[in-house]
Coordinates of C-alpha atoms and ligand atoms in Angstrom, one line a residue:
X322 CA 2.8 -27.0 -56.3
X323 CA 1.1 -29.1 -53.7
X324 CA 2.5 -28.8 -50.4
X325 CA 1.2 -31.5 -48.1
X326 CA 1.7 -32.2 -44.3
X327 CA 3.3 -35.2 -42.5
X328 CA 2.5 -35.4 -38.6
X329 CA 3.6 -37.4 -35.7
X330 CA 7.4 -37.7 -36.2
X331 CA 9.1 -38.9 -33.4
X332 CA 12.6 -38.1 -33.1
X333 CA 14.5 -39.2 -29.7
X334 CA 16.0 -36.2 -27.8
X335 CA 19.5 -37.4 -28.2
X336 CA 19.3 -37.6 -32.0
X337 CA 20.3 -34.8 -34.5
X338 CA 17.6 -32.9 -36.3
X339 CA 19.4 -33.7 -39.4
X340 CA 18.1 -37.3 -38.8
X341 CA 14.4 -35.8 -39.2
X342 CA 14.7 -35.7 -43.0
X343 CA 15.6 -39.2 -43.2
X344 CA 13.0 -40.2 -41.1
X345 CA 10.7 -38.1 -43.1
X346 CA 11.9 -39.7 -46.5
X347 CA 11.7 -42.9 -45.4
X348 CA 7.7 -42.7 -44.1
X349 CA 7.1 -40.9 -47.4
X350 CA 9.0 -43.3 -49.8
X351 CA 10.6 -40.4 -51.5
X352 CA 13.1 -37.7 -50.9
X353 CA 10.6 -34.9 -51.4
X354 CA 12.3 -31.6 -53.2
X355 CA 10.6 -29.4 -50.5
X356 CA 10.9 -30.1 -47.0
X357 CA 10.3 -27.7 -43.6
X358 CA 9.8 -27.9 -40.5
X359 CA 6.1 -26.7 -39.2
X360 CA 5.7 -27.8 -35.5
X361 CA 8.1 -29.1 -33.0
X362 CA 6.9 -29.9 -29.5
X363 CA 8.6 -31.9 -26.9
X364 CA 6.8 -35.4 -25.2
X365 CA 8.2 -35.9 -21.7
X366 CA 5.4 -37.8 -20.7
X367 CA 7.4 -41.1 -20.4
X368 CA 10.4 -39.8 -18.7
X369 CA 12.6 -42.6 -19.8
X370 CA 11.6 -42.0 -23.6
X371 CA 11.5 -38.5 -24.5
X372 CA 11.0 -37.9 -27.6
X373 CA 10.8 -34.2 -30.3
X374 CA 7.6 -34.8 -31.8
X375 CA 7.6 -33.0 -35.4
X376 CA 5.1 -31.7 -38.0
X377 CA 6.8 -31.1 -41.4
X378 CA 5.7 -29.8 -44.8
X379 CA 6.9 -31.2 -48.0
X380 CA 6.6 -31.4 -52.0
X381 CA 7.3 -33.0 -55.0
X382 CA 8.1 -29.6 -56.5
X383 CA 10.3 -27.1 -55.1
X384 CA 8.4 -24.1 -53.6
X385 CA 8.5 -20.6 -53.6
X386 CA 6.2 -19.0 -51.4
X387 CA 5.2 -15.3 -52.6
X388 CA 3.7 -12.5 -50.9
X389 CA 0.8 -10.8 -52.0
X390 CA 1.1 -6.9 -51.3
X391 CA -1.5 -5.4 -48.8
X392 CA -3.9 -3.0 -50.7
X393 CA -2.8 0.7 -49.8
X394 CA -4.7 3.6 -49.4
X395 CA -5.6 5.3 -52.5
X396 CA -3.9 8.8 -52.2
X397 CA -7.2 10.9 -51.9
X398 CA -8.1 9.2 -49.0
X399 CA -4.9 9.1 -47.3
X400 CA -5.8 11.3 -43.6
X401 CA -4.4 15.0 -44.1
X402 CA -3.3 15.4 -40.2
X403 CA -1.3 12.7 -38.4
X404 CA -2.1 9.5 -37.0
X405 CA -0.2 9.2 -34.0
X406 CA 0.3 5.7 -32.4
X407 CA 1.6 6.1 -28.6
X408 CA 3.5 3.6 -27.3
X409 CA 6.2 1.9 -28.9
X410 CA 5.8 -1.8 -27.2
X411 CA 4.5 -4.6 -29.7
X412 CA 0.6 -3.3 -29.7
X413 CA 2.2 0.1 -31.2
X414 CA 5.2 -1.1 -33.6
X415 CA 3.0 -3.9 -35.4
X416 CA 0.4 -1.1 -35.4
X417 CA 2.5 1.3 -37.4
X418 CA 4.1 -1.7 -39.6
X419 CA 0.6 -2.4 -40.8
X420 CA -0.1 1.2 -41.6
X421 CA 2.9 2.0 -43.4
X422 CA 1.8 -1.7 -45.5
X423 CA -1.3 -0.1 -46.0
X424 CA -0.1 3.7 -47.5
X425 CA -0.6 5.3 -44.0
X426 CA 2.6 7.0 -42.5
X427 CA 2.0 7.2 -38.6
X428 CA 4.0 8.9 -36.2
X429 CA 5.2 6.7 -33.1
X430 CA 5.8 8.6 -29.8
X431 CA 7.5 6.9 -27.3
X432 CA 8.2 8.4 -23.8
X433 CA 10.8 6.6 -22.9
X434 CA 14.3 6.4 -24.5
X435 CA 15.8 4.2 -27.6
X436 CA 16.9 0.9 -26.5
X437 CA 20.4 1.5 -26.3
X438 CA 20.2 4.5 -23.8
X439 CA 17.2 2.6 -22.3
X440 CA 19.9 -0.4 -21.2
X441 CA 22.0 2.0 -19.7
X442 CA 19.2 3.7 -17.6
X443 CA 18.0 0.4 -16.5
X444 CA 21.7 -0.4 -15.7
X445 CA 22.3 2.5 -13.6
X446 CA 19.0 1.7 -12.0
X447 CA 19.8 -1.3 -10.8
X448 CA 23.2 -0.1 -9.6
X449 CA 22.2 2.8 -7.7
X450 CA 18.4 3.3 -7.1
X451 CA 18.0 6.4 -9.4
X452 CA 14.7 5.7 -11.4
X453 CA 13.9 7.3 -14.6
X454 CA 9.9 7.3 -14.6
X455 CA 9.9 7.5 -18.5
X456 CA 13.3 4.6 -19.3
X457 CA 12.7 1.6 -17.1
X458 CA 11.9 -2.1 -17.7
X459 CA 8.2 -1.1 -18.5
X460 CA 8.6 1.8 -20.6
X461 CA 11.1 2.8 -23.4
X462 CA 11.6 1.5 -26.8
X463 CA 9.8 -1.8 -27.2
X464 CA 7.7 -1.8 -24.5
X465 CA 7.5 -3.9 -21.2
X466 CA 8.5 -6.9 -23.3
X467 CA 12.1 -5.6 -24.2
X468 CA 13.5 -7.1 -21.4
X469 CA 11.9 -9.9 -20.9
X470 CA 12.1 -13.7 -21.9
X471 CA 10.1 -13.2 -25.2
X472 CA 8.0 -16.0 -25.1
X473 CA 5.6 -15.9 -27.8
X474 CA 3.1 -18.0 -26.9
X475 CA -0.3 -17.3 -27.1
X476 CA -3.7 -18.2 -25.9
X477 CA -5.6 -16.6 -28.5
X478 CA -6.4 -17.8 -31.9
X479 CA -5.9 -14.9 -33.9
X480 CA -5.5 -15.2 -37.5
X481 CA -2.6 -12.7 -37.2
X482 CA -0.7 -15.3 -34.9
X483 CA 1.7 -16.7 -37.5
X484 CA 1.8 -13.5 -39.5
X485 CA 4.0 -12.0 -35.8
X486 CA 5.8 -14.8 -35.8
X487 CA 7.1 -14.1 -39.5
X488 CA 7.6 -10.6 -38.6
X489 CA 9.4 -11.3 -35.7
X490 CA 11.6 -13.5 -38.1
X491 CA 11.7 -11.1 -40.6
X492 CA 13.3 -8.2 -38.0
X493 CA 16.0 -11.0 -36.9
X494 CA 14.6 -13.2 -34.2
X495 CA 15.4 -16.7 -34.7
X496 CA 13.6 -18.8 -37.5
X497 CA 12.9 -21.7 -35.5
X498 CA 10.0 -19.4 -33.7
X499 CA 8.0 -20.1 -36.6
X500 CA 7.8 -24.1 -35.7
X501 CA 8.6 -24.6 -31.9
X502 CA 5.3 -25.0 -29.8
X503 CA 6.7 -23.0 -27.0
X504 CA 8.5 -20.0 -29.0
X505 CA 11.0 -17.6 -27.2
X506 CA 13.1 -14.9 -28.8
X507 CA 15.1 -13.8 -25.8
X508 CA 15.9 -10.5 -24.0
X509 CA 19.3 -10.2 -26.3
X510 CA 17.4 -10.6 -29.5
X511 CA 14.5 -8.5 -28.7
X512 CA 16.9 -5.6 -28.0
X513 CA 18.2 -6.0 -32.0
X514 CA 14.4 -7.0 -32.9
X515 CA 12.7 -3.5 -32.0
X516 CA 15.5 -1.6 -33.4
X517 CA 15.5 -3.2 -37.0
X518 CA 11.5 -2.6 -36.5
X519 CA 12.1 0.9 -35.6
X520 CA 14.9 1.5 -38.5
X521 CA 12.6 0.0 -41.0
X522 CA 9.7 2.3 -39.8
X523 CA 11.8 5.5 -40.5
X524 CA 13.0 4.0 -43.6
X525 CA 9.6 3.7 -44.9
X526 CA 8.6 7.0 -44.3
X527 CA 6.9 6.6 -41.0
X528 CA 8.4 8.6 -37.7
X529 CA 9.5 7.2 -34.5
X530 CA 10.1 9.9 -31.7
X531 CA 11.6 9.1 -28.2
X532 CA 11.3 11.1 -25.1
X533 CA 8.2 12.0 -26.1
X534 CA 5.0 11.7 -24.3
X535 CA 1.0 11.9 -24.8
X536 CA 0.2 14.2 -22.2
X537 CA -3.1 15.0 -22.3
X538 CA -6.3 14.6 -24.9
X539 CA -8.9 17.0 -26.5
X540 CA -12.4 15.7 -27.4
X541 CA -14.8 18.3 -28.7
X542 CA -18.6 16.9 -29.6
X543 CA -17.5 13.0 -29.1
X544 CA -14.5 13.3 -31.4
X545 CA -11.0 13.4 -30.7
X546 CA -9.2 16.7 -32.0
X547 CA -5.7 16.8 -30.6
X548 CA -3.4 15.7 -28.4
X549 CA -0.6 17.3 -26.0
X550 CA 2.7 15.8 -26.5
X551 CA 5.8 17.6 -24.7
X552 CA 3.5 20.4 -24.1
X553 CA 2.5 20.8 -27.8
X554 CA -1.1 20.5 -29.0
X555 CA -1.2 18.5 -32.4
X556 CA -4.0 17.9 -34.5
X557 CA -4.7 14.5 -35.5
X558 CA -7.0 12.4 -37.7
X559 CA -6.6 8.9 -35.1
X560 CA -4.5 8.2 -32.1
X561 CA -3.7 4.8 -31.1
X562 CA -3.3 4.3 -27.4
X563 CA -0.9 1.2 -27.4
X564 CA 0.4 2.9 -24.0
X565 CA 0.7 -0.6 -22.0
X566 CA -0.7 -1.4 -18.5
X567 CA 1.7 1.1 -16.4
X568 CA 0.7 4.3 -18.0
X569 CA -0.8 5.4 -15.0
X570 CA -0.5 9.0 -15.5
X571 CA -1.9 8.9 -19.1
X572 CA -4.9 6.6 -17.8
X573 CA -5.7 9.2 -15.1
X574 CA -5.7 11.9 -17.8
X575 CA -8.1 10.3 -20.3
X576 CA -10.7 9.3 -17.5
X577 CA -10.8 12.8 -16.5
X578 CA -11.2 14.2 -20.2
X579 CA -14.5 11.5 -20.2
X580 CA -12.8 8.6 -22.2
X581 CA -15.0 5.5 -21.1
X582 CA -13.0 2.6 -18.9
X583 CA -14.0 -0.2 -16.6
X584 CA -12.1 -1.8 -13.6
X585 CA -10.8 -5.4 -14.8
X586 CA -9.7 -8.4 -12.8
X587 CA -5.9 -9.2 -12.2
X588 CA -3.3 -10.9 -10.3
X589 CA -0.9 -10.0 -7.9
X590 CA 1.9 -12.4 -5.9
X591 CA 5.4 -12.8 -5.9
X592 CA 8.1 -13.8 -8.4
X593 CA 9.7 -17.7 -7.0
X594 CA 13.0 -18.8 -8.3
X595 CA 14.4 -22.6 -8.1
X596 CA 17.0 -24.1 -9.3
X597 CA 16.8 -24.3 -12.9
X598 CA 18.6 -28.0 -12.9
X599 CA 15.9 -28.9 -10.1
X600 CA 13.0 -27.6 -12.5
X601 CA 14.7 -29.5 -15.2
X602 CA 14.9 -32.8 -13.4
X603 CA 11.4 -32.6 -12.4
X604 CA 10.2 -32.2 -15.7
X605 CA 12.4 -34.3 -18.0
X606 CA 13.2 -37.2 -15.5
X607 CA 17.1 -36.7 -15.4
X608 CA 19.5 -33.7 -16.9
X609 CA 20.0 -34.2 -20.3
X610 CA 22.5 -31.6 -21.9
X611 CA 20.7 -31.4 -25.2
X612 CA 17.4 -30.7 -23.9
X613 CA 16.4 -26.3 -23.1
X614 CA 16.3 -25.7 -19.4
X615 CA 12.6 -27.1 -18.7
X616 CA 9.6 -24.7 -18.1
X617 CA 6.4 -25.2 -16.2
X618 CA 3.0 -23.9 -16.1
X619 CA 0.9 -24.4 -12.6
X620 CA -2.8 -23.8 -11.7
X621 CA -4.1 -24.4 -8.3
X622 CA -7.7 -24.0 -7.0
X623 CA -6.5 -25.2 -3.1
X624 CA -8.0 -21.9 -2.3
X625 CA -11.4 -19.9 -3.6
X626 CA -8.8 -17.4 -4.7
X627 CA -7.7 -19.2 -8.0
X628 CA -3.4 -19.5 -8.3
X629 CA -1.4 -19.7 -11.1
X630 CA 2.3 -19.7 -12.5
X631 CA 2.8 -16.6 -15.1
X632 CA 5.9 -15.9 -17.2
X633 CA 8.2 -18.6 -16.8
X634 CA 11.3 -17.7 -17.4
X635 CA 14.2 -20.4 -17.5
X636 CA 17.5 -19.7 -17.0
X637 CA 16.3 -16.4 -16.1
X638 CA 16.6 -13.1 -13.8
X639 CA 14.3 -11.7 -11.5
X640 CA 14.2 -7.8 -13.0
X641 CA 13.2 -4.6 -11.1
X642 CA 10.1 -3.5 -13.0
X643 CA 8.7 -0.5 -11.3
X644 CA 8.1 2.6 -13.0
X645 CA 7.3 4.6 -10.1
X646 CA 9.6 6.0 -7.5
X647 CA 9.3 4.4 -4.2
X648 CA 7.5 1.2 -5.4
X649 CA 9.2 -2.3 -5.8
X650 CA 8.0 -4.8 -8.8
X651 CA 8.9 -7.9 -10.0
X652 CA 8.8 -9.3 -13.3
X653 CA 11.5 -11.9 -15.0
X654 CA 13.6 -12.3 -18.0
X655 CA 15.7 -14.4 -19.8
X656 CA 18.4 -14.3 -22.6
X657 CA 18.0 -16.6 -25.7
X658 CA 20.3 -19.3 -24.2
X659 CA 18.3 -19.6 -21.2
X660 CA 21.6 -20.4 -19.3
X661 CA 21.2 -18.8 -15.8
X662 CA 21.3 -20.9 -12.8
X663 CA 17.8 -20.4 -11.4
X664 CA 14.3 -20.4 -13.0
X665 CA 11.5 -18.0 -11.9
X666 CA 7.8 -17.5 -12.7
X667 CA 5.3 -15.5 -11.1
X668 CA 3.5 -16.9 -8.4
X669 CA 0.0 -15.0 -8.6
X670 CA -3.4 -15.1 -6.9
X671 CA -6.6 -13.2 -8.5
X672 CA -7.9 -10.3 -7.3
X673 CA -11.2 -7.9 -8.4
X674 CA -13.5 -5.5 -7.6
X675 CA -14.2 -7.2 -4.0
X676 CA -10.2 -6.5 -3.2
X677 CA -10.4 -3.2 -4.6
X678 CA -12.9 -1.6 -2.4
X679 CA -13.9 1.4 -5.0
X680 CA -16.1 1.2 -8.2
X681 CA -13.5 3.6 -9.9
X682 CA -11.8 2.3 -13.0
X683 CA -8.8 3.3 -11.4
X684 CA -9.2 1.6 -7.9
X685 CA -7.2 -1.2 -9.5
X686 CA -4.3 1.0 -9.5
X687 CA -4.5 2.2 -6.4
X688 CA -4.3 -1.6 -5.2
X689 CA -1.4 -2.1 -7.0
X690 CA 0.6 0.8 -5.7
X691 CA -0.5 0.3 -2.1
X692 CA 1.4 -3.4 -2.5
X693 CA 4.4 -1.9 -4.4
X694 CA 5.0 0.6 -1.7
X695 CA 4.9 -2.1 0.9
X696 CA 7.4 -3.9 -0.9
X697 CA 9.8 -0.9 -1.4
X698 CA 9.3 -0.2 2.6
X699 CA 10.1 -4.0 3.3
X700 CA 12.9 -3.8 1.4
X701 CA 14.6 -0.9 3.3
X702 CA 13.5 1.7 1.2
X703 CA 16.4 2.0 -1.5
X704 CA 14.6 -0.5 -4.1
X705 CA 16.0 -3.6 -2.8
X706 CA 13.2 -6.3 -2.8
X707 CA 11.8 -8.0 0.4
X708 CA 12.7 -11.9 -0.2
X709 CA 11.6 -14.7 2.0
X710 CA 12.6 -18.5 1.6
X711 CA 9.3 -20.6 1.1
X712 CA 9.8 -22.7 3.9
X713 CA 10.1 -19.8 6.3
X714 CA 6.8 -18.5 3.8
X715 CA 5.2 -21.5 5.2
X716 CA 6.1 -21.0 8.6
X717 CA 5.2 -16.9 8.7
X718 CA 8.6 -16.0 9.9
X719 CA 11.6 -13.9 8.2
X720 CA 14.5 -15.8 6.6
X721 CA 17.8 -15.0 7.5
X722 CA 19.9 -16.4 5.1
X723 CA 19.6 -17.9 1.3
X724 CA 19.7 -21.4 1.5
X725 CA 20.6 -23.3 -2.1
X726 CA 18.5 -20.8 -4.1
X727 CA 20.1 -17.2 -4.2
X728 CA 18.3 -14.1 -5.4
X729 CA 19.2 -12.9 -9.0
X730 CA 17.2 -9.4 -8.3
X731 CA 19.8 -7.4 -9.3
X732 CA 18.8 -4.2 -7.4
X733 CA 19.9 -5.9 -4.0
X734 CA 17.3 -7.9 -1.6
X735 CA 16.4 -7.8 2.2
X736 CA 15.0 -10.6 4.1
X737 CA 11.5 -9.9 5.4
X738 CA 8.0 -11.5 6.1
X739 CA 6.1 -11.0 3.0
X740 CA 2.7 -11.0 5.1
X741 CA 3.8 -7.5 5.7
X742 CA 3.7 -6.8 1.6
X743 CA 0.6 -8.7 0.2
X744 CA -3.0 -8.9 1.2
X745 CA -3.8 -11.5 4.1
X746 CA -6.0 -13.4 1.4
X747 CA -3.3 -13.5 -1.3
X748 CA -0.9 -14.7 1.1
X749 CA -3.5 -17.5 2.4
X750 CA -4.1 -18.6 -1.0
X751 CA -0.2 -18.4 -2.2
X752 CA 0.4 -20.7 0.7
X753 CA -2.0 -23.1 -0.6
X754 CA -1.2 -23.0 -3.6
X755 CA 2.6 -23.7 -3.0
X756 CA 1.9 -27.1 -1.2
X757 CA -0.8 -27.9 -3.9
X758 CA 1.3 -27.1 -6.9
X759 CA 4.3 -29.7 -5.3
X760 CA 2.1 -32.1 -5.6
X761 CA 2.2 -31.7 -9.2
X762 CA 5.6 -30.8 -9.9
X763 CA 8.1 -32.4 -7.2
X764 CA 10.2 -29.7 -5.6
X765 CA 7.7 -26.8 -6.2
X766 CA 8.0 -26.3 -2.4
X767 CA 11.3 -26.8 -1.9
X768 CA 12.0 -25.2 1.1
X769 CA 15.0 -23.2 -0.4
X770 CA 13.1 -21.7 -3.1
X771 CA 13.3 -18.0 -2.9
X772 CA 9.8 -15.8 -3.1
X773 CA 10.7 -12.3 -4.2
X774 CA 8.1 -9.1 -3.9
X775 CA 6.2 -7.9 -5.6
X776 CA 4.6 -9.2 -8.8
X777 CA 1.8 -6.7 -9.0
X778 CA 2.2 -5.6 -13.0
X779 CA 0.4 -9.0 -14.4
X780 CA -1.7 -7.6 -16.7
X781 CA -3.8 -4.5 -16.8
X782 CA -5.9 -3.5 -14.0
X783 CA -8.3 -1.4 -16.2
X784 CA -10.1 -1.6 -19.7
X785 CA -10.3 1.4 -21.5
X786 CA -14.1 0.7 -23.7
X787 CA -13.9 0.4 -27.8
X788 CA -16.7 0.0 -30.2
X789 CA -17.0 -2.4 -32.9
X790 CA -15.2 0.1 -34.8
X791 CA -12.5 -0.3 -32.3
X792 CA -12.7 3.4 -31.1
X793 CA -13.4 4.5 -28.0
X794 CA -17.2 5.0 -27.6
X795 CA -16.7 8.7 -26.1
X796 CA -14.1 9.8 -28.2
X797 CA -14.2 8.8 -32.0
X798 CA -11.1 8.8 -33.8
X799 CA -9.0 7.4 -30.2
X800 CA -8.1 3.5 -30.9
X801 CA -7.6 2.1 -27.1
X802 CA -5.1 -1.0 -28.2
X803 CA -2.7 -3.8 -26.7
X804 CA -2.3 -4.6 -23.0
X805 CA -2.9 -1.3 -21.5
X806 CA -6.0 -0.9 -22.7
X807 CA -7.1 -4.8 -21.5
X808 CA -7.0 -6.2 -24.8
X809 CA -4.0 -8.1 -24.9
X810 CA -2.1 -10.3 -22.1
X811 CA 1.7 -11.0 -23.7
X812 CA 3.6 -9.9 -26.7
X813 CA 2.1 -12.0 -29.5
X814 CA -1.6 -11.0 -28.6
X815 CA -0.7 -7.2 -27.8
X816 CA 1.1 -7.4 -31.4
X817 CA -2.3 -9.0 -32.9
X818 CA -4.2 -6.3 -31.3
X819 CA -1.9 -3.7 -33.3
X820 CA -2.6 -5.2 -36.6
X821 CA -6.4 -5.6 -35.9
X822 CA -6.1 -1.3 -34.8
X823 CA -4.2 -0.6 -37.8
X824 CA -6.7 -2.5 -40.1
X825 CA -9.6 -0.8 -38.3
X826 CA -8.0 2.8 -39.0
X827 CA -7.5 1.9 -42.7
X828 CA -10.9 0.6 -43.3
X829 CA -12.2 3.5 -41.6
X830 CA -10.6 5.9 -44.0
X831 CA -11.3 3.5 -47.3
X832 CA -15.0 3.9 -46.5
X833 CA -14.8 7.8 -45.8
Ligands
FAD1064 C1 10.1 -8.0 -17.4 C2 8.8 -8.5 -18.2 C3 8.8 -9.5 -19.1 C4 7.7 -10.0 -19.8 N1 7.9 -11.3 -20.6 C5 7.2 -11.7 -21.3 C6 7.0 -13.0 -22.4 O1 8.1 -13.6 -21.9 N2 6.0 -13.2 -23.0 C7 4.9 -12.2 -23.3 O2 4.2 -12.3 -24.1 N3 5.0 -11.0 -22.6 C8 5.6 -10.7 -21.4 N4 5.6 -9.7 -20.9 C9 4.2 -9.0 -20.9 C10 4.5 -7.7 -22.6 O3 5.6 -7.5 -22.2 C11 3.5 -7.3 -22.8 O4 2.4 -8.2 -22.8 C12 3.5 -6.6 -23.5 O5 4.9 -5.6 -23.9 C13 2.4 -5.6 -23.9 O6 2.5 -4.6 -25.2 P1 1.8 -3.0 -25.6 O7 2.4 -2.8 -27.0 O8 0.4 -3.5 -24.9 O9 2.3 -2.4 -24.2 P2 4.0 -2.0 -24.0 O10 4.8 -3.1 -24.2 O11 3.8 -2.2 -22.6 O12 4.5 -0.6 -24.6 C14 3.7 0.4 -24.0 C15 4.4 1.7 -24.6 O13 3.8 2.8 -24.2 C16 5.0 3.8 -23.7 N5 4.3 4.8 -23.2 C17 3.1 4.7 -22.0 N6 2.6 6.0 -21.3 C18 3.1 6.8 -22.7 C19 2.5 8.2 -23.1 N7 1.8 8.7 -22.4 N8 3.3 8.5 -24.1 C20 4.2 7.6 -25.1 N9 4.6 6.6 -24.6 C21 4.1 6.1 -23.8 C22 5.5 3.2 -22.8 O14 6.9 3.4 -22.6 C23 5.8 1.5 -23.5 O15 6.8 1.9 -24.2 C24 6.5 -9.1 -20.0 C25 6.7 -7.8 -19.4 C26 8.0 -7.5 -18.6 C27 7.7 -6.2 -17.8

């Protein structure tokens, strides 16, 4: 079997994908026995001639792809005490899946609820303001990304990126994520995928325990010996700390126990919403019914503080994403169809040690919390979010009505001046960036575009140190993992970090 690739096949966007095979066969001078799309991207540079560009794989003989199973840990080397995976986000789930493949049966503990119950609790929070601090948009089965757009593109070049996509497909994600250059699953699909993963872990002999929180750890002579879980002490042979960037109580406890951590830069700002049809028009030149809702990614250096758009959700909704009482936090999600009226994106400015006024590794958390509380107050103290039209933000006045863009933040909004929420330096940088970004994407500074505050949970504000064996240098057996520990910045990179940590645990016991 010899698999070959053919690249740069261009298909006008109004043509059916069925024509791809015809086009490729023409180029090859014959019909291949095996044919599959490997990559698909949109070339929108020439607005009068938008085309999809494909790379395909083909072979003259039929192809049967066989998977070689990974070597399992010999029975005599399997650890006797539990390997505890804390957190069921992408880092924890992919770590657990790989541990099972390697012959280690993990116990996954998750402070929040399973996904069905989680969905109900989030709906209740949106409707009534009754926040469950263990089950919300940050916490619960599937982690922070469950109520997201499920974008899977990553800046990292991990050797496991492809495997992560294949695994998502294996558990129910749309197959096209394997070849689209900007793959996304959609929140509706993600909920099914994480549930399928959980059921598989249990079927294969692992455990998944919900409403189960890591409360404390005990380190003896530089080694992690036990964990306190829902008030009970459990001896462990390894603990994967995949708690996400919002597990503030867990970070505080671990640091108090001597786990080494340091500050990390992150970014804060607002969510910006536009009419999706205007974004699609700006990106495509006209509205093509067959094209997906357009996205964008913008960076501005108009101020000394870099500003960028992040986690852009075409046809999406702004989500109430706090996990703490008396805080208002925004984030964004879309369903697979991305068919909402508005496009939203984080618009955030870089912040660092100079902004925190403290050397404590926890200083970034305090900085976030202060902004989240200001947003809560500005929103009226009932989890409504403060909003302002872009025109009014630039003029420094409180809005008194929506223009063409209405808020999608489900928990309610209140007009305010976002200067009351954000630090001055951030406000200044955002103002300059809006004008600057408009010069690159017409309409970004549309006066009716809507800003909702506050976007603070963009990445972890600290890094839990780990050495070359991926263990904490102050607690052997403790494996900081994923976004919360500072080693990932999204779903895919968190998942690959989960795989990396599982392999490190396997190697440790294999060599023992
Ligand atoms: C609304 C929203 C939209 C997003 N959209 C995207 C997107 O489209 N694409 C993308 O790449 N990224 C997106 N992100 C970011 C992405 O979700 C995260 O980068 C990713 O989930 C990090 O994975 P993780 O496994 O490291 O941590 P998390 O997913 O945060 O998972 C951590 C888990 O640990 C649990 N936990 C915390 N503390 C404890 C404890 N003490 N005991 C037991 N369990 C605990 C939490 O409940 C949580 O379930 C989005 C985030 C949000 C909130």
